[in-house]
C-alpha cells in the first residue's frame, strides 16, 4: 500500500511539473508573438 501511495504522489507531481512547463512555454510563445509597442 505504501508503494501505491508513493507512485500516485510521483504521478501527480510529474503531471503538475509537465503542466507548469507547458504553461511556461505557452506564455513564452505569447511573449515572442506579441509585438512590442
Short mmCIF file of N, CA and C in Angstrom, two decimals:
data_model
loop_
_atom_site.label_atom_id
_atom_site.label_comp_id
_atom_site.label_asym_id
_atom_site.label_seq_id
_atom_site.Cartn_x
_atom_site.Cartn_y
_atom_site.Cartn_z
N UNK A 1 0.83 -1.21 0.00
CA UNK A 1 0.00 0.00 0.00
C UNK A 1 0.86 1.26 0.00
N UNK A 2 1.92 1.22 0.76
CA UNK A 2 2.79 2.40 0.81
C UNK A 2 3.39 2.70 -0.56
N UNK A 3 3.73 1.63 -1.28
CA UNK A 3 4.31 1.82 -2.62
C UNK A 3 3.29 2.43 -3.56
N UNK A 4 2.04 1.98 -3.49
CA UNK A 4 0.99 2.55 -4.33
C UNK A 4 0.82 4.03 -4.03
N UNK A 5 0.84 4.38 -2.77
CA UNK A 5 0.69 5.77 -2.36
C UNK A 5 1.83 6.61 -2.92
N UNK A 6 3.04 6.10 -2.83
CA UNK A 6 4.21 6.81 -3.34
C UNK A 6 4.10 7.00 -4.84
N UNK A 7 3.69 5.94 -5.54
CA UNK A 7 3.56 6.03 -7.00
C UNK A 7 2.54 7.08 -7.40
N UNK A 8 1.42 7.15 -6.71
CA UNK A 8 0.41 8.14 -7.07
C UNK A 8 0.91 9.56 -6.78
N UNK A 9 1.70 9.71 -5.72
CA UNK A 9 2.28 11.03 -5.43
C UNK A 9 3.26 11.43 -6.53
N UNK A 10 4.08 10.49 -6.96
CA UNK A 10 5.04 10.77 -8.03
C UNK A 10 4.30 11.12 -9.32
N UNK A 11 3.25 10.37 -9.63
CA UNK A 11 2.46 10.63 -10.83
C UNK A 11 1.88 12.04 -10.79
N UNK A 12 1.29 12.40 -9.66
CA UNK A 12 0.68 13.72 -9.52
C UNK A 12 1.74 14.81 -9.66
N UNK A 13 2.89 14.60 -9.04
CA UNK A 13 3.98 15.57 -9.10
C UNK A 13 4.44 15.74 -10.54
N UNK A 14 4.57 14.62 -11.26
CA UNK A 14 5.04 14.67 -12.65
C UNK A 14 4.03 15.41 -13.52
N UNK A 15 2.76 15.12 -13.34
CA UNK A 15 1.72 15.81 -14.13
C UNK A 15 1.78 17.31 -13.87
N UNK A 16 1.90 17.71 -12.61
CA UNK A 16 1.96 19.13 -12.29
C UNK A 16 3.18 19.78 -12.92
N UNK A 17 4.32 19.06 -12.89
CA UNK A 17 5.54 19.59 -13.48
C UNK A 17 5.39 19.79 -14.98
N UNK A 18 4.80 18.80 -15.63
CA UNK A 18 4.58 18.90 -17.09
C UNK A 18 3.66 20.06 -17.41
N UNK A 19 2.58 20.21 -16.64
CA UNK A 19 1.65 21.31 -16.89
C UNK A 19 2.34 22.66 -16.69
N UNK A 20 3.19 22.77 -15.68
CA UNK A 20 3.91 24.02 -15.45
C UNK A 20 4.83 24.33 -16.63
N UNK A 21 5.51 23.30 -17.15
CA UNK A 21 6.40 23.50 -18.29
C UNK A 21 5.59 23.95 -19.51
N UNK A 22 4.45 23.30 -19.75
CA UNK A 22 3.60 23.67 -20.88
C UNK A 22 3.13 25.11 -20.72
N UNK A 23 2.67 25.48 -19.54
CA UNK A 23 2.20 26.85 -19.30
C UNK A 23 3.32 27.85 -19.50
N UNK A 24 4.53 27.51 -19.04
CA UNK A 24 5.68 28.40 -19.18
C UNK A 24 6.00 28.61 -20.65
N UNK A 25 6.06 27.50 -21.41
CA UNK A 25 6.37 27.59 -22.84
C UNK A 25 5.28 28.37 -23.57
N UNK A 26 4.03 28.17 -23.20
CA UNK A 26 2.92 28.87 -23.83
C UNK A 26 3.03 30.36 -23.57
N UNK A 27 3.33 30.74 -22.35
CA UNK A 27 3.47 32.15 -22.00
C UNK A 27 4.64 32.76 -22.77
N UNK A 28 5.74 32.00 -22.88
CA UNK A 28 6.91 32.50 -23.59
C UNK A 28 6.60 32.68 -25.07
N UNK A 29 5.84 31.74 -25.64
CA UNK A 29 5.46 31.86 -27.05
C UNK A 29 4.57 33.08 -27.26
N UNK A 30 3.67 33.35 -26.33
CA UNK A 30 2.82 34.53 -26.45
C UNK A 30 3.67 35.79 -26.40
N UNK A 31 4.66 35.82 -25.53
CA UNK A 31 5.54 36.99 -25.43
C UNK A 31 6.28 37.21 -26.74
N UNK A 32 6.75 36.11 -27.33
CA UNK A 32 7.50 36.22 -28.59
C UNK A 32 6.58 36.70 -29.71
N UNK A 33 5.34 36.19 -29.74
CA UNK A 33 4.42 36.51 -30.82
C UNK A 33 3.77 37.88 -30.65
N UNK A 34 3.85 38.46 -29.46
CA UNK A 34 3.22 39.76 -29.24
C UNK A 34 4.20 40.86 -29.64
N UNK A 35 3.84 41.70 -30.59
CA UNK A 35 4.75 42.78 -30.99
C UNK A 35 4.91 43.79 -29.86
N UNK A 36 6.11 44.28 -29.70
CA UNK A 36 6.39 45.24 -28.63
C UNK A 36 5.99 46.63 -29.13
N UNK A 37 5.16 47.32 -28.35
CA UNK A 37 4.71 48.66 -28.76
C UNK A 37 5.74 49.72 -28.39
#
